[in-house]
């Protein structure tokens, strides 16, 4: 899709449909801007449209105008407008116009800019909403938009912003594609190949194979892979845009989680292909960060494996010695994510990181607590926790802090090992994070549980149902503000 910005008047530009945003009950802005449309605007305001938030109206234009249609969208009351609402309006306009077969659309940016909001909010909503996953469909007969043009009085400073939005949205598409791909095609090996495809002059990719991992003693991570014939792949990407201690981001990368011998119920198990959404987000972030040449140092780690049942699968009751020497008693083979993450966290300390972030579809309890409205966050560094919260608000991938109470330790006490991998379902959102904390501390560390937000069963304004790609925009924002 072509995205451009043009310093032209609305009346001089030709396209299939011109989008005009309106404040509720106020059409004064366009009276001077497009006098030829004035009459029609008044008419629409007398009838079907008042500019309420999310309200739309479509009119066909007379011959003397250069566009076929004008699409009205309501921003709502001036005092209630937010960046997020503008993203949602962008999504609404783009999807509505796509669905009726418009190819080349344009947005009049003046009103939104004059209200103090970047027009890139609108563009971001449009781009993110137009995502489709059709890899497995024989044919795709649905409509597509070819171009979006932003009509603006000043284009200079906007170009960089547009480039950023485009690259980050493409990274979200890339992440969503990975998550939506079924586990028979997205194996740990395939994930490693895709990671390697991101190699460039700033990104190096290393994949540790099973024998390497055995030598290193990553038995906690390896214990998860024992039920599968697919070999585990410990994928490391390093982007160095500056000589500083890195931020390590570790993404849970279980390409399919059956639960192992602690088998999950059949109902909904097909969705457990999304248990690598954390890893996919890490790849998306590195892709965007490198394409924009950010002056940062990031190490991404994806401890990829399947969690299946086979004759060599790890059993409940087994005791495993993790990379850092701690012994872990397996209570549930379905608490596999943390087994992979703790080895990755301990391994990552060799980089002397300024911060370790893990992002993981870790617990069903997260989804029960928050549905798909928030990411759960725990950590041991106040400074970074607050920064992540701000990024969450900036991009509307909201994050809610949960406690790391010392009492969670009680849940994880094992009679015969140093720790057990599950304290049961009760309180598992917090005890799972505490398990990670026991390995991460005292290194500065943040845990993000995206179990509720990584997948949507229903369409959201700019997230079509299926994989959301959550985490990419959040972590990109966080990293670019460092
Ligand atoms: N991948 C699941 C968590 C999950 C559940 C993600 C539903 C997305 C939707 C994780 O590996 C898991 O199975 N967690 C268990 C932990 C329990 C055994 C302590 C859970 O939450 O039930
Ligand atoms: Mn599990
Ligand atoms: Zn899992």
GROMACS .gro file of C-alpha atoms and ligand atoms in nm:
model
  506
    1UNK     CA    1   0.000   0.000   0.000
    2UNK     CA    2   0.117   0.346  -0.091
    3UNK     CA    3   0.120   0.608   0.181
    4UNK     CA    4   0.192   0.966   0.093
    5UNK     CA    5   0.157   1.312   0.223
    6UNK     CA    6   0.073   1.596  -0.009
    7UNK     CA    7   0.058   1.970   0.042
    8UNK     CA    8  -0.254   2.024  -0.159
    9UNK     CA    9  -0.591   2.174  -0.095
   10UNK     CA   10  -0.878   1.936  -0.047
   11UNK     CA   11  -1.050   2.087  -0.349
   12UNK     CA   12  -0.752   2.022  -0.577
   13UNK     CA   13  -0.692   1.659  -0.508
   14UNK     CA   14  -0.846   1.365  -0.688
   15UNK     CA   15  -0.917   1.024  -0.532
   16UNK     CA   16  -1.194   0.768  -0.484
   17UNK     CA   17  -1.294   0.895  -0.145
   18UNK     CA   18  -1.200   1.190   0.070
   19UNK     CA   19  -1.234   1.146   0.444
   20UNK     CA   20  -1.351   1.448   0.642
   21UNK     CA   21  -1.343   1.428   1.022
   22UNK     CA   22  -1.591   1.644   1.216
   23UNK     CA   23  -1.630   1.761   1.571
   24UNK     CA   24  -1.977   1.697   1.707
   25UNK     CA   25  -2.232   1.953   1.591
   26UNK     CA   26  -1.972   2.168   1.419
   27UNK     CA   27  -1.907   2.189   1.048
   28UNK     CA   28  -1.755   2.538   1.044
   29UNK     CA   29  -1.405   2.410   0.965
   30UNK     CA   30  -1.488   2.298   0.613
   31UNK     CA   31  -1.699   2.597   0.511
   32UNK     CA   32  -1.394   2.789   0.397
   33UNK     CA   33  -1.180   2.490   0.310
   34UNK     CA   34  -1.407   2.334   0.049
   35UNK     CA   35  -1.674   2.591  -0.040
   36UNK     CA   36  -1.796   2.369  -0.325
   37UNK     CA   37  -1.903   2.111  -0.068
   38UNK     CA   38  -2.059   2.350   0.175
   39UNK     CA   39  -2.416   2.292   0.068
   40UNK     CA   40  -2.388   1.916   0.088
   41UNK     CA   41  -2.223   1.930   0.427
   42UNK     CA   42  -2.509   2.138   0.563
   43UNK     CA   43  -2.757   1.891   0.422
   44UNK     CA   44  -2.585   1.590   0.581
   45UNK     CA   45  -2.575   1.770   0.915
   46UNK     CA   46  -2.947   1.837   0.894
   47UNK     CA   47  -3.017   1.471   0.839
   48UNK     CA   48  -2.811   1.166   0.916
   49UNK     CA   49  -2.493   1.298   1.075
   50UNK     CA   50  -2.402   1.511   1.374
   51UNK     CA   51  -2.034   1.418   1.424
   52UNK     CA   52  -2.084   1.194   1.725
   53UNK     CA   53  -1.783   0.973   1.794
   54UNK     CA   54  -1.763   0.686   1.546
   55UNK     CA   55  -2.062   0.807   1.345
   56UNK     CA   56  -2.016   0.801   0.968
   57UNK     CA   57  -2.189   0.915   0.650
   58UNK     CA   58  -2.103   0.865   0.287
   59UNK     CA   59  -2.206   1.100   0.008
   60UNK     CA   60  -2.152   1.083  -0.367
   61UNK     CA   61  -2.011   1.396  -0.521
   62UNK     CA   62  -2.118   1.596  -0.819
   63UNK     CA   63  -1.909   1.602  -1.137
   64UNK     CA   64  -1.727   1.926  -1.056
   65UNK     CA   65  -1.543   1.768  -0.763
   66UNK     CA   66  -1.234   1.557  -0.813
   67UNK     CA   67  -1.335   1.280  -0.576
   68UNK     CA   68  -1.624   1.039  -0.618
   69UNK     CA   69  -1.723   1.021  -0.255
   70UNK     CA   70  -1.683   1.208   0.067
   71UNK     CA   71  -1.676   1.007   0.385
   72UNK     CA   72  -1.778   1.189   0.702
   73UNK     CA   73  -1.648   1.061   1.034
   74UNK     CA   74  -1.740   1.190   1.377
   75UNK     CA   75  -1.473   1.269   1.635
   76UNK     CA   76  -1.728   1.342   1.905
   77UNK     CA   77  -1.715   1.631   2.150
   78UNK     CA   78  -1.400   1.838   2.126
   79UNK     CA   79  -1.312   1.796   2.493
   80UNK     CA   80  -1.345   1.418   2.476
   81UNK     CA   81  -1.116   1.355   2.181
   82UNK     CA   82  -0.809   1.137   2.249
   83UNK     CA   83  -0.531   0.986   2.040
   84UNK     CA   84  -0.691   0.647   2.081
   85UNK     CA   85  -1.025   0.772   1.951
   86UNK     CA   86  -0.848   0.907   1.646
   87UNK     CA   87  -0.683   0.568   1.586
   88UNK     CA   88  -1.028   0.409   1.609
   89UNK     CA   89  -1.173   0.661   1.365
   90UNK     CA   90  -0.885   0.588   1.126
   91UNK     CA   91  -0.972   0.221   1.145
   92UNK     CA   92  -1.341   0.283   1.094
   93UNK     CA   93  -1.287   0.501   0.788
   94UNK     CA   94  -1.031   0.273   0.625
   95UNK     CA   95  -1.231  -0.047   0.677
   96UNK     CA   96  -1.563   0.108   0.571
   97UNK     CA   97  -1.412   0.246   0.252
   98UNK     CA   98  -1.226  -0.075   0.174
   99UNK     CA   99  -1.542  -0.277   0.220
  100UNK     CA  100  -1.730  -0.072  -0.040
  101UNK     CA  101  -1.446  -0.107  -0.290
  102UNK     CA  102  -1.266   0.228  -0.264
  103UNK     CA  103  -0.902   0.197  -0.370
  104UNK     CA  104  -0.741   0.538  -0.335
  105UNK     CA  105  -0.845   0.729  -0.030
  106UNK     CA  106  -0.735   1.056   0.125
  107UNK     CA  107  -0.772   1.215   0.464
  108UNK     CA  108  -0.806   1.585   0.526
  109UNK     CA  109  -0.567   1.633   0.817
  110UNK     CA  110  -0.618   2.000   0.906
  111UNK     CA  111  -0.891   1.968   1.166
  112UNK     CA  112  -0.723   1.689   1.360
  113UNK     CA  113  -0.389   1.874   1.357
  114UNK     CA  114  -0.553   2.195   1.469
  115UNK     CA  115  -0.693   2.007   1.770
  116UNK     CA  116  -0.337   1.917   1.868
  117UNK     CA  117  -0.338   1.551   1.764
  118UNK     CA  118  -0.090   1.402   1.521
  119UNK     CA  119  -0.254   1.280   1.202
  120UNK     CA  120  -0.032   0.976   1.234
  121UNK     CA  121  -0.274   0.849   1.501
  122UNK     CA  122  -0.535   0.830   1.227
  123UNK     CA  123  -0.295   0.664   0.986
  124UNK     CA  124  -0.185   0.413   1.246
  125UNK     CA  125  -0.545   0.308   1.314
  126UNK     CA  126  -0.608   0.273   0.940
  127UNK     CA  127  -0.299   0.064   0.874
  128UNK     CA  128  -0.341  -0.166   1.172
  129UNK     CA  129  -0.709  -0.225   1.091
  130UNK     CA  130  -0.652  -0.329   0.729
  131UNK     CA  131  -0.455  -0.642   0.828
  132UNK     CA  132  -0.575  -0.972   0.684
  133UNK     CA  133  -0.437  -1.321   0.727
  134UNK     CA  134  -0.505  -1.516   0.412
  135UNK     CA  135  -0.206  -1.745   0.372
  136UNK     CA  136  -0.425  -2.056   0.364
  137UNK     CA  137  -0.713  -1.928   0.152
  138UNK     CA  138  -0.717  -2.045  -0.209
  139UNK     CA  139  -0.832  -1.705  -0.325
  140UNK     CA  140  -0.890  -1.374  -0.160
  141UNK     CA  141  -1.182  -1.199  -0.323
  142UNK     CA  142  -1.204  -0.928  -0.064
  143UNK     CA  143  -1.130  -0.566  -0.142
  144UNK     CA  144  -0.802  -0.389  -0.077
  145UNK     CA  145  -0.701  -0.028  -0.047
  146UNK     CA  146  -0.417   0.076  -0.277
  147UNK     CA  147  -0.324   0.413  -0.137
  148UNK     CA  148  -0.380   0.647   0.153
  149UNK     CA  149  -0.292   1.012   0.104
  150UNK     CA  150  -0.268   1.263   0.382
  151UNK     CA  151  -0.361   1.613   0.276
  152UNK     CA  152  -0.173   1.856   0.492
  153UNK     CA  153  -0.054   2.213   0.495
  154UNK     CA  154   0.286   2.124   0.640
  155UNK     CA  155   0.436   1.798   0.526
  156UNK     CA  156   0.801   1.844   0.619
  157UNK     CA  157   0.815   1.729   0.980
  158UNK     CA  158   0.547   1.470   0.918
  159UNK     CA  159   0.746   1.254   0.681
  160UNK     CA  160   0.963   1.098   0.952
  161UNK     CA  161   0.661   1.030   1.170
  162UNK     CA  162   0.482   0.862   0.882
  163UNK     CA  163   0.783   0.647   0.807
  164UNK     CA  164   0.791   0.537   1.170
  165UNK     CA  165   0.422   0.450   1.180
  166UNK     CA  166   0.456   0.256   0.857
  167UNK     CA  167   0.753   0.054   0.977
  168UNK     CA  168   0.602  -0.020   1.317
  169UNK     CA  169   0.268  -0.120   1.161
  170UNK     CA  170   0.451  -0.351   0.921
  171UNK     CA  171   0.627  -0.505   1.219
  172UNK     CA  172   0.288  -0.562   1.384
  173UNK     CA  173   0.168  -0.733   1.064
  174UNK     CA  174   0.480  -0.948   1.065
  175UNK     CA  175   0.420  -1.047   1.428
  176UNK     CA  176   0.050  -1.118   1.371
  177UNK     CA  177   0.136  -1.339   1.072
  178UNK     CA  178   0.374  -1.547   1.281
  179UNK     CA  179   0.119  -1.595   1.557
  180UNK     CA  180  -0.166  -1.679   1.321
  181UNK     CA  181   0.044  -1.942   1.144
  182UNK     CA  182  -0.046  -2.288   1.273
  183UNK     CA  183   0.206  -2.489   1.468
  184UNK     CA  184   0.261  -2.748   1.194
  185UNK     CA  185   0.408  -2.472   0.977
  186UNK     CA  186   0.554  -2.255   1.249
  187UNK     CA  187   0.785  -2.500   1.427
  188UNK     CA  188   1.079  -2.389   1.641
  189UNK     CA  189   1.303  -2.456   1.337
  190UNK     CA  190   1.089  -2.237   1.115
  191UNK     CA  191   1.089  -1.965   1.379
  192UNK     CA  192   1.470  -1.982   1.379
  193UNK     CA  193   1.476  -1.947   0.999
  194UNK     CA  194   1.248  -1.645   1.018
  195UNK     CA  195   1.468  -1.490   1.284
  196UNK     CA  196   1.769  -1.542   1.057
  197UNK     CA  197   1.587  -1.361   0.779
  198UNK     CA  198   1.608  -1.048   0.995
  199UNK     CA  199   1.989  -1.054   0.981
  200UNK     CA  200   2.142  -0.736   0.846
  201UNK     CA  201   2.442  -0.516   0.912
  202UNK     CA  202   2.311  -0.427   1.258
  203UNK     CA  203   2.140  -0.753   1.359
  204UNK     CA  204   2.327  -1.076   1.419
  205UNK     CA  205   2.138  -1.400   1.481
  206UNK     CA  206   2.269  -1.706   1.666
  207UNK     CA  207   2.073  -2.026   1.716
  208UNK     CA  208   2.182  -2.260   1.995
  209UNK     CA  209   2.103  -2.622   1.907
  210UNK     CA  210   2.013  -2.907   2.140
  211UNK     CA  211   2.374  -3.030   2.192
  212UNK     CA  212   2.490  -2.673   2.272
  213UNK     CA  213   2.206  -2.635   2.518
  214UNK     CA  214   2.283  -2.966   2.685
  215UNK     CA  215   2.642  -2.861   2.726
  216UNK     CA  216   2.534  -2.531   2.877
  217UNK     CA  217   2.303  -2.713   3.118
  218UNK     CA  218   1.977  -2.547   3.012
  219UNK     CA  219   1.783  -2.840   3.146
  220UNK     CA  220   1.485  -2.641   3.259
  221UNK     CA  221   1.421  -2.519   2.905
  222UNK     CA  222   1.514  -2.856   2.751
  223UNK     CA  223   1.275  -3.041   2.982
  224UNK     CA  224   0.984  -2.883   2.795
  225UNK     CA  225   1.103  -3.002   2.454
  226UNK     CA  226   1.143  -3.367   2.549
  227UNK     CA  227   0.792  -3.470   2.444
  228UNK     CA  228   0.836  -3.345   2.088
  229UNK     CA  229   1.031  -3.464   1.785
  230UNK     CA  230   1.076  -3.104   1.678
  231UNK     CA  231   1.418  -2.991   1.798
  232UNK     CA  232   1.433  -2.694   2.037
  233UNK     CA  233   1.590  -2.377   1.902
  234UNK     CA  234   1.730  -2.116   2.137
  235UNK     CA  235   1.728  -1.809   1.917
  236UNK     CA  236   1.937  -1.503   1.999
  237UNK     CA  237   1.925  -1.178   1.804
  238UNK     CA  238   2.150  -0.887   1.880
  239UNK     CA  239   2.093  -0.537   1.748
  240UNK     CA  240   2.369  -0.294   1.829
  241UNK     CA  241   2.290   0.065   1.735
  242UNK     CA  242   2.505   0.197   2.020
  243UNK     CA  243   2.785   0.076   2.251
  244UNK     CA  244   2.589   0.057   2.578
  245UNK     CA  245   2.473  -0.230   2.801
  246UNK     CA  246   2.178  -0.392   2.626
  247UNK     CA  247   1.813  -0.424   2.711
  248UNK     CA  248   1.736  -0.794   2.680
  249UNK     CA  249   1.386  -0.888   2.567
  250UNK     CA  250   1.289  -1.250   2.607
  251UNK     CA  251   0.974  -1.376   2.437
  252UNK     CA  252   0.798  -1.695   2.539
  253UNK     CA  253   0.812  -1.909   2.226
  254UNK     CA  254   0.611  -2.226   2.278
  255UNK     CA  255   0.504  -2.295   1.920
  256UNK     CA  256   0.231  -2.522   2.055
  257UNK     CA  257   0.128  -2.582   2.414
  258UNK     CA  258  -0.068  -2.904   2.459
  259UNK     CA  259   0.006  -2.891   2.832
  260UNK     CA  260   0.230  -3.198   2.800
  261UNK     CA  261   0.140  -3.490   3.026
  262UNK     CA  262  -0.063  -3.243   3.234
  263UNK     CA  263  -0.276  -3.228   2.919
  264UNK     CA  264  -0.499  -2.930   2.851
  265UNK     CA  265  -0.873  -2.976   2.787
  266UNK     CA  266  -0.952  -3.025   2.415
  267UNK     CA  267  -1.185  -2.727   2.406
  268UNK     CA  268  -0.995  -2.431   2.264
  269UNK     CA  269  -0.664  -2.615   2.250
  270UNK     CA  270  -0.625  -2.515   1.885
  271UNK     CA  271  -0.557  -2.164   2.006
  272UNK     CA  272  -0.242  -2.275   2.183
  273UNK     CA  273  -0.052  -2.200   1.862
  274UNK     CA  274  -0.047  -1.847   2.000
  275UNK     CA  275   0.176  -1.946   2.289
  276UNK     CA  276   0.469  -1.799   2.095
  277UNK     CA  277   0.314  -1.452   2.079
  278UNK     CA  278   0.583  -1.315   2.312
  279UNK     CA  279   0.862  -1.440   2.086
  280UNK     CA  280   0.684  -1.309   1.778
  281UNK     CA  281   0.656  -0.967   1.943
  282UNK     CA  282   1.029  -0.969   2.018
  283UNK     CA  283   1.103  -1.035   1.649
  284UNK     CA  284   0.865  -0.757   1.548
  285UNK     CA  285   1.033  -0.510   1.783
  286UNK     CA  286   1.381  -0.595   1.653
  287UNK     CA  287   1.261  -0.562   1.295
  288UNK     CA  288   1.120  -0.214   1.358
  289UNK     CA  289   1.412  -0.100   1.573
  290UNK     CA  290   1.664  -0.201   1.308
  291UNK     CA  291   1.471  -0.057   1.016
  292UNK     CA  292   1.463   0.275   1.196
  293UNK     CA  293   1.827   0.251   1.305
  294UNK     CA  294   1.751   0.344   1.665
  295UNK     CA  295   2.062   0.427   1.872
  296UNK     CA  296   2.000   0.145   2.121
  297UNK     CA  297   2.140  -0.196   2.207
  298UNK     CA  298   1.884  -0.477   2.219
  299UNK     CA  299   1.928  -0.850   2.264
  300UNK     CA  300   1.621  -1.057   2.178
  301UNK     CA  301   1.596  -1.416   2.300
  302UNK     CA  302   1.339  -1.675   2.192
  303UNK     CA  303   1.370  -2.006   2.375
  304UNK     CA  304   1.156  -2.189   2.120
  305UNK     CA  305   1.008  -2.535   2.166
  306UNK     CA  306   0.684  -2.725   2.149
  307UNK     CA  307   0.518  -2.864   2.460
  308UNK     CA  308   0.388  -3.204   2.349
  309UNK     CA  309   0.339  -3.551   2.489
  310UNK     CA  310   0.572  -3.831   2.383
  311UNK     CA  311   0.735  -4.128   2.545
  312UNK     CA  312   1.030  -3.915   2.657
  313UNK     CA  313   0.817  -3.628   2.780
  314UNK     CA  314   0.890  -3.475   3.118
  315UNK     CA  315   0.661  -3.611   3.389
  316UNK     CA  316   0.495  -3.439   3.681
  317UNK     CA  317   0.717  -3.517   3.977
  318UNK     CA  318   1.040  -3.501   3.778
  319UNK     CA  319   1.311  -3.280   3.922
  320UNK     CA  320   1.523  -3.072   3.689
  321UNK     CA  321   1.840  -2.873   3.745
  322UNK     CA  322   1.814  -2.533   3.577
  323UNK     CA  323   2.097  -2.344   3.407
  324UNK     CA  324   2.171  -2.149   3.727
  325UNK     CA  325   2.191  -2.470   3.933
  326UNK     CA  326   1.855  -2.445   4.112
  327UNK     CA  327   1.647  -2.761   4.121
  328UNK     CA  328   1.285  -2.743   4.010
  329UNK     CA  329   1.018  -2.997   4.091
  330UNK     CA  330   0.768  -3.027   3.808
  331UNK     CA  331   0.417  -3.015   3.946
  332UNK     CA  332   0.250  -2.941   3.615
  333UNK     CA  333   0.405  -2.990   3.273
  334UNK     CA  334   0.153  -2.725   3.164
  335UNK     CA  335   0.351  -2.464   3.358
  336UNK     CA  336   0.613  -2.490   3.083
  337UNK     CA  337   0.656  -2.125   2.985
  338UNK     CA  338   0.837  -2.036   3.307
  339UNK     CA  339   1.067  -2.339   3.263
  340UNK     CA  340   1.186  -2.198   2.931
  341UNK     CA  341   1.198  -1.838   3.052
  342UNK     CA  342   1.410  -1.890   3.364
  343UNK     CA  343   1.693  -2.047   3.167
  344UNK     CA  344   1.674  -1.766   2.913
  345UNK     CA  345   1.670  -1.505   3.191
  346UNK     CA  346   1.973  -1.654   3.366
  347UNK     CA  347   2.158  -1.696   3.038
  348UNK     CA  348   2.089  -1.333   2.945
  349UNK     CA  349   2.276  -1.206   3.252
  350UNK     CA  350   2.601  -1.270   3.067
  351UNK     CA  351   2.523  -0.960   2.859
  352UNK     CA  352   2.528  -0.749   3.173
  353UNK     CA  353   2.194  -0.598   3.069
  354UNK     CA  354   2.061  -0.266   3.190
  355UNK     CA  355   1.719  -0.436   3.195
  356UNK     CA  356   1.571  -0.778   3.124
  357UNK     CA  357   1.213  -0.783   2.999
  358UNK     CA  358   1.021  -1.102   2.944
  359UNK     CA  359   0.699  -1.100   2.748
  360UNK     CA  360   0.490  -1.414   2.768
  361UNK     CA  361   0.147  -1.572   2.732
  362UNK     CA  362   0.216  -1.711   3.074
  363UNK     CA  363  -0.109  -1.774   3.259
  364UNK     CA  364  -0.474  -1.839   3.197
  365UNK     CA  365  -0.524  -1.641   3.517
  366UNK     CA  366  -0.404  -1.326   3.340
  367UNK     CA  367  -0.678  -1.364   3.085
  368UNK     CA  368  -0.932  -1.431   3.361
  369UNK     CA  369  -0.827  -1.118   3.550
  370UNK     CA  370  -0.805  -0.874   3.260
  371UNK     CA  371  -0.976  -1.031   2.960
  372UNK     CA  372  -0.817  -0.865   2.662
  373UNK     CA  373  -0.801  -0.520   2.817
  374UNK     CA  374  -0.460  -0.513   2.984
  375UNK     CA  375  -0.116  -0.666   3.005
  376UNK     CA  376  -0.020  -0.773   3.357
  377UNK     CA  377   0.318  -0.643   3.470
  378UNK     CA  378   0.547  -0.726   3.759
  379UNK     CA  379   0.905  -0.628   3.813
  380UNK     CA  380   1.178  -0.528   4.054
  381UNK     CA  381   1.267  -0.189   3.908
  382UNK     CA  382   1.038   0.102   3.985
  383UNK     CA  383   1.196   0.333   3.728
  384UNK     CA  384   1.131   0.102   3.434
  385UNK     CA  385   0.790  -0.012   3.557
  386UNK     CA  386   0.673   0.350   3.546
  387UNK     CA  387   0.822   0.397   3.199
  388UNK     CA  388   0.644   0.090   3.065
  389UNK     CA  389   0.317   0.220   3.210
  390UNK     CA  390   0.365   0.546   3.020
  391UNK     CA  391   0.440   0.360   2.697
  392UNK     CA  392   0.126   0.156   2.755
  393UNK     CA  393  -0.079   0.473   2.765
  394UNK     CA  394   0.104   0.622   2.466
  395UNK     CA  395   0.020   0.334   2.236
  396UNK     CA  396  -0.293   0.211   2.417
  397UNK     CA  397  -0.148  -0.131   2.489
  398UNK     CA  398  -0.225  -0.076   2.850
  399UNK     CA  399  -0.031  -0.235   3.127
  400UNK     CA  400  -0.147  -0.297   3.483
  401UNK     CA  401   0.097  -0.360   3.762
  402UNK     CA  402   0.042  -0.662   3.985
  403UNK     CA  403   0.224  -0.739   4.309
  404UNK     CA  404   0.527  -0.955   4.377
  405UNK     CA  405   0.432  -1.030   4.738
  406UNK     CA  406   0.687  -1.235   4.925
  407UNK     CA  407   0.405  -1.465   5.036
  408UNK     CA  408   0.392  -1.601   4.681
  409UNK     CA  409   0.706  -1.791   4.780
  410UNK     CA  410   0.497  -2.017   5.000
  411UNK     CA  411   0.306  -2.135   4.695
  412UNK     CA  412   0.629  -2.243   4.528
  413UNK     CA  413   0.789  -2.432   4.819
  414UNK     CA  414   0.888  -2.785   4.727
  415UNK     CA  415   0.952  -3.055   4.987
  416UNK     CA  416   1.240  -3.206   4.796
  417UNK     CA  417   1.368  -2.944   4.547
  418UNK     CA  418   1.465  -2.577   4.568
  419UNK     CA  419   1.139  -2.466   4.412
  420UNK     CA  420   0.838  -2.616   4.234
  421UNK     CA  421   0.711  -2.498   3.900
  422UNK     CA  422   0.349  -2.444   3.995
  423UNK     CA  423   0.168  -2.329   4.304
  424UNK     CA  424  -0.166  -2.435   4.155
  425UNK     CA  425  -0.426  -2.220   3.985
  426UNK     CA  426  -0.507  -2.002   4.284
  427UNK     CA  427  -0.304  -1.684   4.257
  428UNK     CA  428  -0.114  -1.819   3.958
  429UNK     CA  429  -0.084  -1.481   3.785
  430UNK     CA  430   0.131  -1.364   4.075
  431UNK     CA  431   0.304  -1.689   4.171
  432UNK     CA  432   0.416  -1.747   3.811
  433UNK     CA  433   0.582  -1.406   3.809
  434UNK     CA  434   0.734  -1.477   4.148
  435UNK     CA  435   0.883  -1.795   4.006
  436UNK     CA  436   1.056  -1.587   3.739
  437UNK     CA  437   1.162  -1.331   4.000
  438UNK     CA  438   1.341  -1.603   4.198
  439UNK     CA  439   1.569  -1.650   3.898
  440UNK     CA  440   1.588  -1.291   3.768
  441UNK     CA  441   1.654  -1.101   4.092
  442UNK     CA  442   1.867  -0.898   4.162
  443UNK     CA  443   1.909  -0.810   3.791
  444UNK     CA  444   1.668  -0.534   3.687
  445UNK     CA  445   1.375  -0.721   3.536
  446UNK     CA  446   1.019  -0.674   3.415
  447UNK     CA  447   0.765  -0.941   3.335
  448UNK     CA  448   0.475  -0.881   3.096
  449UNK     CA  449   0.195  -1.140   3.085
  450UNK     CA  450   0.011  -1.108   2.755
  451UNK     CA  451  -0.202  -1.424   2.782
  452UNK     CA  452  -0.525  -1.221   2.770
  453UNK     CA  453  -0.428  -0.964   2.509
  454UNK     CA  454  -0.227  -1.158   2.250
  455UNK     CA  455  -0.535  -1.315   2.093
  456UNK     CA  456  -0.885  -1.176   2.036
  457UNK     CA  457  -1.189  -1.386   1.960
  458UNK     CA  458  -1.372  -1.079   1.829
  459UNK     CA  459  -1.270  -0.786   1.611
  460UNK     CA  460  -1.153  -0.476   1.794
  461UNK     CA  461  -1.146  -0.134   1.625
  462UNK     CA  462  -0.801  -0.177   1.469
  463UNK     CA  463  -0.724  -0.535   1.563
  464UNK     CA  464  -0.901  -0.787   1.343
  465UNK     CA  465  -0.983  -1.103   1.538
  466UNK     CA  466  -0.699  -1.350   1.587
  467UNK     CA  467  -0.346  -1.245   1.676
  468UNK     CA  468  -0.322  -0.887   1.802
  469UNK     CA  469   0.053  -0.838   1.774
  470UNK     CA  470   0.047  -0.681   2.119
  471UNK     CA  471   0.383  -0.590   2.266
  472UNK     CA  472   0.539  -0.464   1.945
  473UNK     CA  473   0.412  -0.109   1.972
  474UNK     CA  474   0.450  -0.108   2.351
  475UNK     CA  475   0.813  -0.218   2.353
  476UNK     CA  476   0.900  -0.011   2.049
  477UNK     CA  477   0.770   0.298   2.225
  478UNK     CA  478   0.953   0.207   2.544
  479UNK     CA  479   1.281   0.146   2.361
  480UNK     CA  480   1.261   0.455   2.149
  481UNK     CA  481   1.209   0.665   2.463
  482UNK     CA  482   1.514   0.522   2.639
  483LIG     N1  483   0.015  -2.106   2.776
  483LIG     C1  484  -0.051  -2.126   2.897
  483LIG     C2  485  -0.124  -2.002   2.946
  483LIG     C3  486  -0.238  -1.956   2.861
  483LIG     C4  487  -0.366  -2.001   2.886
  483LIG     C5  488  -0.219  -1.864   2.763
  483LIG     C6  489  -0.471  -1.956   2.811
  483LIG     C7  490  -0.323  -1.818   2.688
  483LIG     C8  491  -0.450  -1.863   2.713
  483LIG     C9  492   0.047  -2.167   3.006
  483LIG     O1  493   0.153  -2.243   2.963
  483LIG    C10  494  -0.029  -2.248   3.104
  483LIG     O2  495  -0.074  -2.351   3.068
  483LIG     N2  496  -0.041  -2.201   3.228
  483LIG    C11  497  -0.112  -2.270   3.329
  483LIG    C12  498  -0.032  -2.260   3.455
  483LIG    C13  499  -0.085  -2.346   3.565
  483LIG    C14  500  -0.053  -2.493   3.536
  483LIG    C15  501  -0.021  -2.305   3.694
  483LIG    C16  502  -0.246  -2.203   3.348
  483LIG     O3  503  -0.252  -2.081   3.347
  483LIG     O4  504  -0.345  -2.274   3.358
  484LIG    MN1  505   0.104  -2.447   2.950
  485LIG    ZN1  506   0.208  -2.212   2.767
   0.00000   0.00000   0.00000
